[in-house]
Short mmCIF file of C-alpha atoms in Angstrom, two decimals:
data_model
loop_
_atom_site.label_atom_id
_atom_site.label_comp_id
_atom_site.label_asym_id
_atom_site.label_seq_id
_atom_site.Cartn_x
_atom_site.Cartn_y
_atom_site.Cartn_z
CA UNK A 24 -37.59 10.84 -8.40
CA UNK A 25 -35.09 8.93 -6.31
CA UNK A 26 -35.21 5.15 -6.25
CA UNK A 27 -34.47 3.51 -2.90
CA UNK A 28 -32.09 0.57 -2.90
CA UNK A 29 -31.23 -2.10 -0.40
CA UNK A 30 -29.13 -0.94 2.56
CA UNK A 31 -25.48 -1.93 2.89
CA UNK A 32 -22.94 -1.91 5.66
CA UNK A 33 -20.28 0.07 3.78
CA UNK A 34 -20.51 2.22 0.66
CA UNK A 35 -17.12 2.70 -1.01
CA UNK A 36 -16.91 5.66 -3.37
CA UNK A 37 -14.16 5.12 -5.93
CA UNK A 38 -12.84 1.96 -7.62
CA UNK A 39 -9.13 2.74 -7.69
CA UNK A 40 -6.51 0.70 -5.78
CA UNK A 41 -7.61 2.12 -2.40
CA UNK A 42 -11.32 1.42 -2.84
CA UNK A 43 -10.73 -2.03 -4.33
CA UNK A 44 -8.35 -3.04 -1.53
CA UNK A 45 -10.92 -1.99 1.05
CA UNK A 46 -13.72 -3.79 -0.78
CA UNK A 47 -11.70 -7.03 -0.97
CA UNK A 48 -10.77 -6.83 2.70
CA UNK A 49 -14.37 -6.24 3.79
CA UNK A 50 -15.82 -8.86 1.45
CA UNK A 51 -13.55 -11.60 2.75
CA UNK A 52 -14.73 -10.74 6.28
CA UNK A 53 -18.35 -11.18 5.27
CA UNK A 54 -19.18 -7.46 5.41
CA UNK A 55 -21.71 -6.27 2.85
CA UNK A 56 -20.29 -3.41 0.81
CA UNK A 57 -20.92 -1.65 -2.47
CA UNK A 58 -18.36 0.03 -4.70
CA UNK A 59 -19.59 2.90 -6.86
CA UNK A 60 -17.43 4.62 -9.48
CA UNK A 61 -18.36 7.67 -11.53
CA UNK A 62 -16.30 6.52 -14.56
CA UNK A 63 -18.08 4.37 -17.12
CA UNK A 64 -15.23 1.87 -17.37
CA UNK A 65 -11.82 1.09 -15.85
CA UNK A 66 -9.05 3.58 -16.50
CA UNK A 67 -6.18 2.55 -18.76
CA UNK A 68 -3.84 5.37 -17.64
CA UNK A 69 -0.67 3.94 -16.11
CA UNK A 70 -0.23 6.71 -13.50
CA UNK A 71 1.43 4.73 -10.67
CA UNK A 72 3.69 1.82 -11.56
CA UNK A 73 5.57 0.85 -8.37
CA UNK A 74 4.19 -1.64 -5.87
CA UNK A 75 6.27 -1.42 -2.72
CA UNK A 76 7.19 -4.38 -0.45
CA UNK A 77 4.64 -3.53 2.26
CA UNK A 78 1.85 -3.32 -0.32
CA UNK A 79 2.99 -6.67 -1.72
CA UNK A 80 2.58 -8.15 1.75
CA UNK A 81 -1.01 -6.88 1.68
CA UNK A 82 -1.44 -8.48 -1.74
CA UNK A 83 -0.17 -11.72 -0.19
CA UNK A 84 -2.74 -11.50 2.60
CA UNK A 85 -5.55 -10.80 0.13
CA UNK A 86 -4.56 -13.80 -1.97
CA UNK A 87 -3.39 -12.03 -5.12
CA UNK A 88 0.39 -12.01 -4.74
CA UNK A 89 0.98 -14.74 -7.32
CA UNK A 90 -0.89 -12.74 -9.96
CA UNK A 91 1.06 -9.58 -9.15
CA UNK A 92 4.41 -11.38 -9.33
CA UNK A 93 3.46 -13.10 -12.57
CA UNK A 94 2.59 -9.85 -14.36
CA UNK A 95 5.13 -7.53 -12.73
CA UNK A 96 8.90 -7.21 -12.96
CA UNK A 97 11.45 -6.86 -10.17
CA UNK A 98 14.60 -5.82 -11.97
CA UNK A 99 14.26 -3.21 -14.72
CA UNK A 100 17.68 -1.77 -15.64
CA UNK A 101 18.05 1.93 -16.36
CA UNK A 102 19.98 2.92 -19.49
CA UNK A 103 21.34 6.47 -19.24
CA UNK A 104 21.99 8.46 -22.41
CA UNK A 105 23.74 11.56 -23.61
CA UNK A 106 21.57 12.21 -26.65
CA UNK A 107 21.87 9.02 -28.74
CA UNK A 108 25.02 7.82 -26.93
CA UNK A 109 24.55 5.28 -24.14
CA UNK A 110 26.45 6.43 -21.04
CA UNK A 111 25.66 3.58 -18.65
CA UNK A 112 23.23 0.82 -17.87
CA UNK A 113 22.64 -0.54 -14.39
CA UNK A 114 20.12 -2.28 -12.18
CA UNK A 115 19.56 -0.49 -8.92
CA UNK A 116 19.76 -2.68 -5.83
CA UNK A 117 16.31 -4.05 -5.05
CA UNK A 118 15.17 -3.04 -1.59
CA UNK A 119 13.16 -5.22 0.71
CA UNK A 120 14.28 -8.72 -0.30
CA UNK A 121 17.65 -9.06 1.41
CA UNK A 122 16.49 -11.01 4.49
CA UNK A 123 14.12 -13.88 5.29
CA UNK A 124 11.93 -11.43 7.22
CA UNK A 125 11.19 -9.46 4.04
CA UNK A 126 9.86 -11.73 1.30
CA UNK A 127 9.25 -9.19 -1.48
CA UNK A 128 11.24 -6.61 -3.40
CA UNK A 129 9.49 -3.68 -5.14
CA UNK A 130 7.56 -4.70 -8.24
CA UNK A 131 7.03 -2.69 -11.40
CA UNK A 132 3.41 -3.07 -12.50
CA UNK A 133 1.09 -0.46 -13.96
CA UNK A 134 -1.86 0.75 -11.90
CA UNK A 135 -4.50 -0.50 -14.39
CA UNK A 136 -3.14 -4.03 -14.15
CA UNK A 137 -3.03 -3.91 -10.36
CA UNK A 138 -6.60 -2.64 -10.31
CA UNK A 139 -7.69 -5.45 -12.65
CA UNK A 140 -6.17 -8.02 -10.28
CA UNK A 141 -8.05 -6.52 -7.33
CA UNK A 142 -11.30 -6.35 -9.31
CA UNK A 143 -10.98 -10.03 -10.19
CA UNK A 144 -10.38 -10.83 -6.53
CA UNK A 145 -13.43 -8.81 -5.52
CA UNK A 146 -15.49 -10.78 -8.03
CA UNK A 147 -14.24 -14.01 -6.45
CA UNK A 148 -15.51 -12.71 -3.11
CA UNK A 149 -18.91 -12.03 -4.68
CA UNK A 150 -18.53 -8.26 -5.12
CA UNK A 151 -18.51 -5.97 -8.14
CA UNK A 152 -17.94 -2.38 -9.19
CA UNK A 153 -20.99 -0.30 -10.14
CA UNK A 154 -19.65 1.76 -13.05
CA UNK A 155 -21.21 5.06 -14.10
CA UNK A 156 -22.46 5.71 -10.57
CA UNK A 157 -21.55 9.13 -9.18
CA UNK A 158 -22.29 10.18 -5.61
CA UNK A 159 -23.76 13.68 -5.63
CA UNK A 160 -24.86 14.15 -2.03
CA UNK A 161 -24.42 12.69 1.45
CA UNK A 162 -26.69 13.04 4.46
CA UNK A 163 -25.96 11.31 7.71
CA UNK A 164 -27.80 10.76 10.95
CA UNK A 165 -26.96 8.88 14.13
CA UNK A 166 -27.46 5.46 12.54
CA UNK A 167 -26.34 5.64 8.91
CA UNK A 168 -25.46 7.74 5.86
CA UNK A 169 -27.81 8.27 2.92
CA UNK A 170 -25.98 8.79 -0.36
CA UNK A 171 -27.58 10.09 -3.52
CA UNK A 172 -26.08 8.19 -6.45
CA UNK A 173 -26.63 9.35 -10.01
CA UNK A 174 -26.70 6.69 -12.72
CA UNK A 175 -27.76 6.41 -16.33
CA UNK A 176 -31.10 5.08 -15.05
CA UNK A 177 -31.58 8.10 -12.83
CA UNK A 178 -30.76 9.00 -9.22
CA UNK A 179 -31.18 6.54 -6.40
CA UNK A 180 -30.44 6.52 -2.70
CA UNK A 181 -28.12 4.14 -0.90
CA UNK A 182 -28.36 3.77 2.85
CA UNK A 183 -25.04 2.67 4.42
CA UNK A 184 -23.77 2.29 7.96
CA UNK A 185 -20.49 3.88 6.81
CA UNK A 186 -19.26 5.66 3.69
CA UNK A 187 -15.60 5.67 2.64
CA UNK A 188 -14.41 8.31 0.16
CA UNK A 189 -11.74 6.73 -2.05
CA UNK A 190 -12.58 9.07 -4.91
CA UNK A 191 -9.23 10.73 -5.52
CA UNK A 192 -7.72 14.18 -5.29
CA UNK A 193 -10.91 15.93 -6.40
CA UNK A 194 -12.98 13.94 -3.93
CA UNK A 195 -16.63 14.92 -3.77
CA UNK A 196 -16.94 12.99 -0.51
CA UNK A 197 -14.25 15.20 1.01
CA UNK A 198 -16.12 18.29 -0.13
CA UNK A 199 -19.42 17.05 1.28
CA UNK A 200 -18.00 16.47 4.77
CA UNK A 201 -16.26 19.86 4.78
CA UNK A 202 -12.72 18.50 4.99
CA UNK A 203 -10.04 20.74 3.46
CA UNK A 204 -6.88 19.83 1.58
CA UNK A 205 -4.01 21.87 2.98
CA UNK A 206 -0.68 21.99 1.20
CA UNK A 207 1.43 23.40 -1.59
CA UNK A 208 1.41 23.39 -5.37
CA UNK A 209 4.89 23.20 -6.89
CA UNK A 210 4.27 25.01 -10.14
CA UNK A 211 7.92 24.67 -11.22
CA UNK A 212 7.61 20.87 -11.17
CA UNK A 213 5.46 20.05 -14.19
CA UNK A 214 5.50 16.95 -16.34
CA UNK A 215 4.16 15.70 -19.61
CA UNK A 216 2.98 12.14 -19.00
CA UNK A 217 1.52 9.53 -21.28
CA UNK A 218 1.16 5.92 -22.29
CA UNK A 219 2.69 5.43 -25.71
CA UNK A 220 3.82 2.69 -28.07
CA UNK A 221 7.37 2.85 -29.28
CA UNK A 222 9.27 1.11 -32.06
CA UNK A 223 13.05 0.78 -32.06
CA UNK A 224 13.85 0.63 -28.32
CA UNK A 225 14.77 -2.42 -26.25
CA UNK A 226 12.00 -3.26 -23.80
CA UNK A 227 14.27 -4.86 -21.21
CA UNK A 228 15.17 -1.51 -19.65
CA UNK A 229 14.10 2.05 -18.88
CA UNK A 230 15.63 4.65 -21.18
CA UNK A 231 16.59 7.92 -19.51
CA UNK A 232 17.91 11.24 -20.79
CA UNK A 233 18.77 14.25 -18.60
CA UNK A 234 20.40 17.53 -19.55
CA UNK A 235 20.25 20.86 -17.67
CA UNK A 236 19.03 22.75 -20.73
CA UNK A 237 16.27 20.28 -21.59
CA UNK A 238 15.28 18.53 -18.39
CA UNK A 239 14.40 14.86 -18.00
CA UNK A 240 12.95 12.39 -20.45
CA UNK A 241 12.11 8.82 -19.49
CA UNK A 242 10.58 5.97 -21.44
CA UNK A 243 9.67 3.07 -19.16
CA UNK A 244 8.41 -0.29 -20.55
CA UNK A 245 5.34 -1.32 -18.54
CA UNK A 246 5.65 -5.06 -17.81
CA UNK A 247 3.26 -7.52 -19.48
CA UNK A 248 2.10 -4.86 -21.97
CA UNK A 249 3.27 -3.30 -25.23
CA UNK A 250 2.99 0.17 -23.64
CA UNK A 251 5.69 2.59 -22.50
CA UNK A 252 5.17 5.26 -19.87
CA UNK A 253 6.41 8.59 -21.25
CA UNK A 254 7.65 11.15 -18.69
CA UNK A 255 9.16 14.50 -19.65
CA UNK A 256 9.79 17.37 -17.28
CA UNK A 257 8.64 20.80 -18.40
CA UNK A 258 11.50 23.37 -18.25
CA UNK A 259 11.03 25.78 -15.34
CA UNK A 260 11.29 28.82 -17.62
CA UNK A 261 8.45 27.61 -19.83
CA UNK A 262 5.58 29.79 -18.62
CA UNK A 263 2.76 28.20 -20.61
CA UNK A 264 3.46 24.52 -21.29
CA UNK A 265 2.05 23.15 -24.51
CA UNK A 266 -0.95 20.88 -24.19
CA UNK A 267 0.07 17.23 -24.43
CA UNK A 268 -0.27 15.58 -27.82
CA UNK A 269 1.37 12.80 -29.77
CA UNK A 270 3.09 15.42 -31.94
CA UNK A 271 4.47 17.20 -28.85
CA UNK A 272 5.81 13.93 -27.41
CA UNK A 273 7.53 13.15 -30.70
CA UNK A 274 9.10 16.60 -30.77
CA UNK A 275 10.33 16.28 -27.15
CA UNK A 276 11.91 12.92 -27.99
CA UNK A 277 13.62 14.37 -31.06
CA UNK A 278 14.99 17.35 -29.09
CA UNK A 279 16.17 15.50 -25.98
CA UNK A 280 17.06 12.05 -27.30
CA UNK A 281 17.37 11.99 -31.06
CA UNK A 282 18.08 8.26 -31.13
CA UNK A 283 17.84 7.20 -34.79
CA UNK A 284 15.36 4.52 -35.79
CA UNK A 285 12.99 5.16 -32.86
CA UNK A 286 9.36 6.03 -33.50
CA UNK A 287 6.64 6.96 -31.02
CA UNK A 288 3.75 5.31 -32.81
CA UNK A 289 0.61 6.21 -30.84
CA UNK A 290 -0.64 7.22 -27.41
CA UNK A 291 -3.43 5.93 -25.18
CA UNK A 292 -3.20 8.55 -22.43
CA UNK A 293 -1.78 12.08 -22.46
CA UNK A 294 -1.52 14.39 -19.47
CA UNK A 295 0.07 17.59 -18.19
CA UNK A 296 0.83 16.99 -14.52
CA UNK A 297 1.67 19.58 -11.87
CA UNK A 298 3.05 18.42 -8.52
CA UNK A 299 0.72 19.14 -5.61
CA UNK A 300 1.46 18.12 -2.04
CA UNK A 301 -1.63 18.19 0.19
CA UNK A 302 -3.10 16.61 3.31
CA UNK A 303 -6.72 16.70 4.44
CA UNK A 304 -7.25 18.50 7.75
CA UNK A 305 -9.28 15.50 8.94
CA UNK A 306 -10.02 11.98 7.78
CA UNK A 307 -13.47 11.59 9.28
CA UNK A 308 -16.81 13.27 9.84
CA UNK A 309 -19.14 11.00 11.78
CA UNK A 310 -19.76 7.90 9.69
CA UNK A 311 -17.86 9.15 6.64
CA UNK A 312 -14.13 8.50 6.17
CA UNK A 313 -11.47 9.49 3.62
CA UNK A 314 -8.72 7.25 2.27
CA UNK A 315 -6.05 7.37 -0.42
CA UNK A 316 -5.77 10.45 -2.64
CA UNK A 317 -8.99 11.83 -1.18
CA UNK A 318 -7.02 12.30 2.05
CA UNK A 319 -3.49 12.99 0.82
CA UNK A 320 -1.78 13.89 -2.47
CA UNK A 321 1.92 13.18 -2.80
CA UNK A 322 4.85 13.98 -5.03
CA UNK A 323 5.48 10.97 -7.30
CA UNK A 324 9.09 10.72 -6.10
CA UNK A 325 9.67 7.41 -4.39
CA UNK A 326 6.49 5.78 -5.71
CA UNK A 327 4.56 6.03 -2.45
CA UNK A 328 1.18 7.60 -3.31
CA UNK A 329 -0.80 4.57 -4.46
CA UNK A 330 0.90 2.41 -1.84
CA UNK A 331 -0.05 4.76 0.99
CA UNK A 332 -3.69 4.59 -0.13
CA UNK A 333 -3.67 0.80 -0.22
CA UNK A 334 -2.27 0.77 3.30
CA UNK A 335 -4.98 3.21 4.43
CA UNK A 336 -7.60 0.74 3.24
CA UNK A 337 -5.86 -2.19 4.90
CA UNK A 338 -5.75 -0.31 8.20
CA UNK A 339 -9.42 0.70 8.03
CA UNK A 340 -10.93 -2.55 6.76
CA UNK A 341 -10.46 -4.74 9.81
CA UNK A 342 -11.55 -1.95 12.13
CA UNK A 343 -14.79 -1.37 10.25
CA UNK A 344 -15.48 -5.10 10.31
CA UNK A 345 -14.82 -5.28 14.05
CA UNK A 346 -17.14 -2.38 14.84
CA UNK A 347 -19.86 -3.74 12.57
CA UNK A 348 -19.44 -6.98 14.48
CA UNK A 349 -20.00 -5.32 17.84
CA UNK A 350 -16.67 -3.81 18.91
CA UNK A 351 -16.58 -0.40 20.55
CA UNK A 352 -16.98 2.30 17.87
CA UNK A 353 -14.01 4.12 19.43
CA UNK A 354 -11.84 1.65 17.52
CA UNK A 355 -12.55 3.69 14.36
CA UNK A 356 -10.89 6.74 15.92
CA UNK A 357 -7.57 4.95 15.65
CA UNK A 358 -7.72 5.02 11.83
CA UNK A 359 -6.92 8.72 11.61
CA UNK A 360 -4.69 8.57 14.68
CA UNK A 361 -2.51 5.98 12.97
CA UNK A 362 -2.71 6.84 9.29
CA UNK A 363 -2.65 10.64 9.15
CA UNK A 364 0.86 10.88 10.71
CA UNK A 365 2.03 8.30 8.16
CA UNK A 366 0.66 10.42 5.31
CA UNK A 367 2.38 13.49 6.78
CA UNK A 368 5.70 11.64 6.91
CA UNK A 369 5.29 10.36 3.35
CA UNK A 370 4.42 13.85 2.10
CA UNK A 371 7.53 15.32 3.71
CA UNK A 372 9.74 12.51 2.44
CA UNK A 373 8.45 12.46 -1.13
CA UNK A 374 8.69 16.26 -1.41
CA UNK A 375 12.27 16.30 -0.12
CA UNK A 376 13.10 13.40 -2.42
CA UNK A 377 11.63 15.23 -5.44
CA UNK A 378 13.76 18.32 -4.82
CA UNK A 379 16.91 16.20 -4.37
CA UNK A 380 16.22 14.23 -7.54
CA UNK A 381 15.57 17.33 -9.61
CA UNK A 382 18.76 18.96 -8.33
CA UNK A 383 20.78 15.89 -9.25
CA UNK A 384 19.23 15.70 -12.71
CA UNK A 385 19.82 19.43 -13.16
CA UNK A 386 23.51 18.81 -12.51
CA UNK A 387 23.53 16.02 -15.06
CA UNK A 388 24.01 13.31 -12.44
CA UNK A 389 21.34 10.82 -13.46
CA UNK A 390 22.76 7.92 -11.45
CA UNK A 391 22.64 9.86 -8.18
CA UNK A 392 19.12 11.02 -9.01
CA UNK A 393 17.97 7.44 -9.56
CA UNK A 394 19.45 6.27 -6.27
CA UNK A 395 17.73 9.13 -4.44
CA UNK A 396 14.32 7.83 -5.49
CA UNK A 397 14.22 4.82 -3.14
CA UNK A 398 15.48 3.67 0.23
CA UNK A 399 14.17 1.69 3.20
CA UNK A 400 11.52 4.32 3.94
CA UNK A 401 9.89 4.06 0.51
CA UNK A 402 9.37 0.32 0.96
CA UNK A 403 6.71 1.00 3.61
CA UNK A 404 8.31 -1.59 5.88
CA UNK A 405 9.42 0.97 8.48
CA UNK A 406 5.90 2.30 9.10
CA UNK A 407 4.98 1.72 12.73
CA UNK A 408 2.30 2.73 15.24
CA UNK A 409 4.20 2.96 18.56
CA UNK A 410 1.94 5.69 19.94
CA UNK A 411 -1.38 4.19 18.86
CA UNK A 412 -4.07 3.52 21.49
CA UNK A 413 -4.03 -0.04 20.13
CA UNK A 414 -0.37 -0.54 21.02
CA UNK A 415 0.39 -1.93 24.47
CA UNK A 416 3.98 -1.67 25.70
CA UNK A 417 5.18 -4.06 28.38
CA UNK A 418 8.45 -3.75 30.31
CA UNK A 419 10.95 -5.88 28.43
CA UNK A 420 14.72 -5.33 28.54
CA UNK A 421 15.58 -2.24 26.48
CA UNK A 422 17.64 -2.81 23.37
CA UNK A 423 18.41 -0.34 20.55
CA UNK A 424 16.60 -1.38 17.39
CA UNK A 425 14.61 -4.06 19.19
CA UNK A 426 11.33 -5.06 17.56
CA UNK A 427 8.66 -3.23 19.53
CA UNK A 428 4.92 -3.24 19.92
CA UNK A 429 3.58 -1.10 17.07
CA UNK A 430 6.14 -2.35 14.55
CA UNK A 431 5.39 -4.41 11.44
CA UNK A 432 5.47 -8.14 12.12
CA UNK A 433 8.28 -9.69 10.01
CA UNK A 434 8.18 -12.93 8.08
CA UNK A 435 10.44 -15.96 8.61
CA UNK A 436 10.82 -19.46 7.13
CA UNK A 437 9.82 -22.31 9.47
CA UNK A 438 8.66 -25.93 9.36
CA UNK A 439 5.29 -27.34 10.33
CA UNK A 440 5.91 -29.67 13.29
CA UNK A 441 3.06 -31.99 12.34
CA UNK A 442 3.57 -32.39 8.60
CA UNK A 443 7.24 -31.48 8.23
CA UNK A 444 6.52 -29.15 5.30
CA UNK A 445 8.13 -25.77 4.93
CA UNK A 446 5.95 -22.89 6.08
CA UNK A 447 6.32 -19.13 6.55
CA UNK A 448 5.13 -17.04 9.44
CA UNK A 449 3.12 -15.07 6.88
CA UNK A 450 1.23 -18.29 6.13
CA UNK A 451 0.09 -18.21 9.76
CA UNK A 452 -0.88 -14.53 9.63
CA UNK A 453 -2.73 -14.69 6.31
CA UNK A 454 -6.45 -14.10 6.82
CA UNK A 455 -8.81 -11.80 8.73
CA UNK A 456 -7.81 -13.02 12.21
CA UNK A 457 -5.57 -11.89 15.04
CA UNK A 458 -2.49 -14.07 15.58
CA UNK A 459 -0.77 -14.94 18.87
CA UNK A 460 2.76 -16.32 18.52
CA UNK A 461 4.25 -18.06 21.55
CA UNK A 462 8.06 -18.17 21.35
CA UNK A 463 9.46 -20.76 23.75
CA UNK A 464 13.17 -20.46 22.83
CA UNK A 465 13.46 -24.23 22.49
CA UNK A 466 12.80 -25.18 26.12
CA UNK A 467 10.85 -28.39 26.69
CA UNK A 468 8.15 -28.38 29.39
CA UNK A 469 9.33 -30.07 32.57
CA UNK A 470 6.01 -31.72 33.37
CA UNK A 471 3.51 -32.88 30.77
CA UNK A 472 2.23 -30.72 27.96
CA UNK A 473 3.00 -27.04 27.72
CA UNK A 474 -0.13 -24.98 28.46
CA UNK A 475 -1.55 -23.19 25.42
CA UNK A 476 -1.19 -19.40 25.68
CA UNK A 477 -4.39 -17.43 25.71
CA UNK A 478 -5.75 -14.04 24.83
CA UNK A 479 -7.27 -12.23 27.79
CA UNK A 480 -9.98 -9.60 27.57
CA UNK A 481 -10.61 -7.34 30.52
CA UNK A 482 -14.10 -8.02 31.93
CA UNK A 483 -15.15 -4.39 31.51
CA UNK A 484 -14.06 -4.28 27.85
CA UNK A 485 -17.13 -4.66 25.60
CA UNK A 486 -15.69 -6.53 22.61
CA UNK A 487 -17.22 -9.25 20.44
CA UNK A 488 -15.63 -12.68 20.07
CA UNK A 489 -12.26 -12.07 18.43
CA UNK A 490 -11.05 -14.37 15.63
CA UNK A 491 -7.71 -15.55 17.03
CA UNK A 492 -5.21 -18.19 15.98
CA UNK A 493 -2.47 -19.22 18.37
CA UNK A 494 0.80 -20.90 17.39
CA UNK A 495 3.84 -22.14 19.24
CA UNK A 496 7.13 -21.15 17.60
CA UNK A 497 10.00 -23.27 18.87
CA UNK A 498 13.63 -24.04 18.07
CA UNK A 499 13.13 -27.58 19.44
CA UNK A 500 13.57 -29.72 16.33
CA UNK A 501 11.82 -32.64 18.03
CA UNK A 502 8.63 -30.72 18.81
CA UNK A 503 5.35 -32.22 17.66
CA UNK A 504 1.69 -31.38 17.87
CA UNK A 505 -0.82 -29.13 16.14
CA UNK A 506 -0.36 -25.36 15.82
CA UNK A 507 3.39 -25.73 16.31
CA UNK A 508 6.06 -24.51 13.92
CA UNK A 509 9.76 -25.24 14.20
CA UNK A 510 12.09 -22.30 13.70
CA UNK A 511 14.64 -24.49 11.97
CA UNK A 512 17.31 -21.86 11.31
CA UNK A 513 16.37 -19.48 14.10
CA UNK A 514 15.23 -16.73 11.73
CA UNK A 515 11.90 -16.19 13.49
CA UNK A 516 13.50 -15.84 16.92
CA UNK A 517 16.12 -13.45 15.53
CA UNK A 518 13.65 -11.31 13.59
CA UNK A 519 11.38 -11.06 16.62
CA UNK A 520 14.43 -10.49 18.84
CA UNK A 521 13.46 -13.30 21.19
CA UNK A 522 16.83 -15.00 21.52
CA UNK A 523 18.65 -11.78 22.44
CA UNK A 524 17.41 -11.61 26.02
CA UNK A 525 16.75 -13.99 28.91
CA UNK A 526 13.34 -14.03 30.53
CA UNK A 527 11.35 -16.60 32.43
CA UNK A 528 8.45 -18.16 30.52
CA UNK A 529 7.39 -17.94 26.92
CA UNK A 530 7.32 -14.68 25.07
CA UNK A 531 3.99 -13.83 23.47
CA UNK A 532 3.62 -11.62 20.42
CA UNK A 533 0.07 -10.54 19.57
CA UNK A 534 -0.30 -9.48 15.92
CA UNK A 535 -3.19 -7.43 14.59
CA UNK A 536 -5.15 -8.47 11.48
CA UNK A 537 -3.18 -5.89 9.45
CA UNK A 538 0.18 -7.38 10.41
CA UNK A 539 1.34 -5.00 13.14
CA UNK A 540 2.41 -6.04 16.62
CA UNK A 541 -0.20 -5.03 19.18
CA UNK A 542 1.77 -6.17 22.20
CA UNK A 543 4.58 -8.46 23.29
CA UNK A 544 4.87 -9.85 26.77
CA UNK A 545 5.90 -12.92 28.75
CA UNK A 546 3.85 -15.59 30.44
CA UNK A 547 0.76 -17.33 29.13
CA UNK A 548 -1.68 -14.44 28.67
CA UNK A 549 -1.72 -11.44 26.34
CA UNK A 550 -4.14 -8.55 26.82
CA UNK A 551 -6.32 -7.61 23.85
CA UNK A 552 -5.62 -3.92 23.12
CA UNK A 553 -9.12 -2.81 22.15
CA UNK A 554 -11.03 -0.02 23.84
#
């Protein structure tokens, strides 16, 4: 007998990084949501361990960046070996922190710790994860979705306006809506993975061995823990890989490394991993959506899988909240329109990167292989939505590389005109609102007070009241007044490419709740790009 429960706006299936990010984003917007997870308790498996700069910007917006930075590590050197002999040790150049517009470099932090941070944040918003709750069936009608959830106390039904499948590569939600994963399994790329404890190795660096006859072995110290992530490639000619065990991991270390005085003491998680590269043929069926690994499965090269899922959730959250608040439901169509091409690009990039890395390791060139793992693309900062229905292009002077509508909105250091304290543009963007920046290029108004720019909504556009904050960004060091920031060193104007052209009037930059530029224009009015 099924037990009926209270209805909810959004049912999130899966309590990994994607589901937790979505839950936090919805909860802070006042949207009722429930998170169900079939596992009885949080996973301790490290799996992903790289948090990219764009994901860190999301962590900033959700209010957890300080916790991530406190537990994670930016610079982890890599020590390359030839058996027990150290060949080199170097710190790869950190991407994403070289300019004031990019505040964060990639962070090393294990997935369980990142999930714990997000769970704590969800608790602060009044939410929680319902452990041991497995969705077994979905039925939807014109108004809502009814989910059958199996628990230790028996099955019950949850009625939700929308259901989001964040339940991983074997997603039951994906199966129930008839979506299909299409892609390739790379059977020659197999890995033994695990979380182990090691005695006799320095924890300040990653230890890496690579030889053509043996393959790759890596021991990576997971920050703020006593655990190492063990990664060992399975030789291509090994038809039936041995099942992972502590004894096997010890034998692999002895064969490929042989460093005296080192002991692999115990293991918390052991896995045999085969690289699959897949993309769902669709992200939506009516009121049910897919996000994260339920929608796309990536090669681990470049550390983009978990990050892509987090960014899925961040894209979908504000749109769900807007539609639940009265916006046109067509807004939800833009989720797949924007995010599926990103997943396709990440799949292609990570697959190409994996092949390049394995070739370099096979040739014994570990340094080249390491450098091939990351570049500007893997940071997530270059993701853009220039062709989205939500992006409005206005005729501004063409300029190669110019910041365009659809691009990520960069950060910049400024000063609050009223208080004199230092402030960042990201401080203005943080929160569930839209942001309108008015760049005046330092000109003072000739008569009286400068009019406040406004957001215009076409009369025929049925949208609810939009949470909007408007700020003046000026290079006039004498400027005063509320909602005014002084671009002391000109970084904001340069990053937004305002000073590089001459136009009459202020330039307005309208920024979406997820930190992407919806439109940029001149004058005193910007058009809201919602259908």
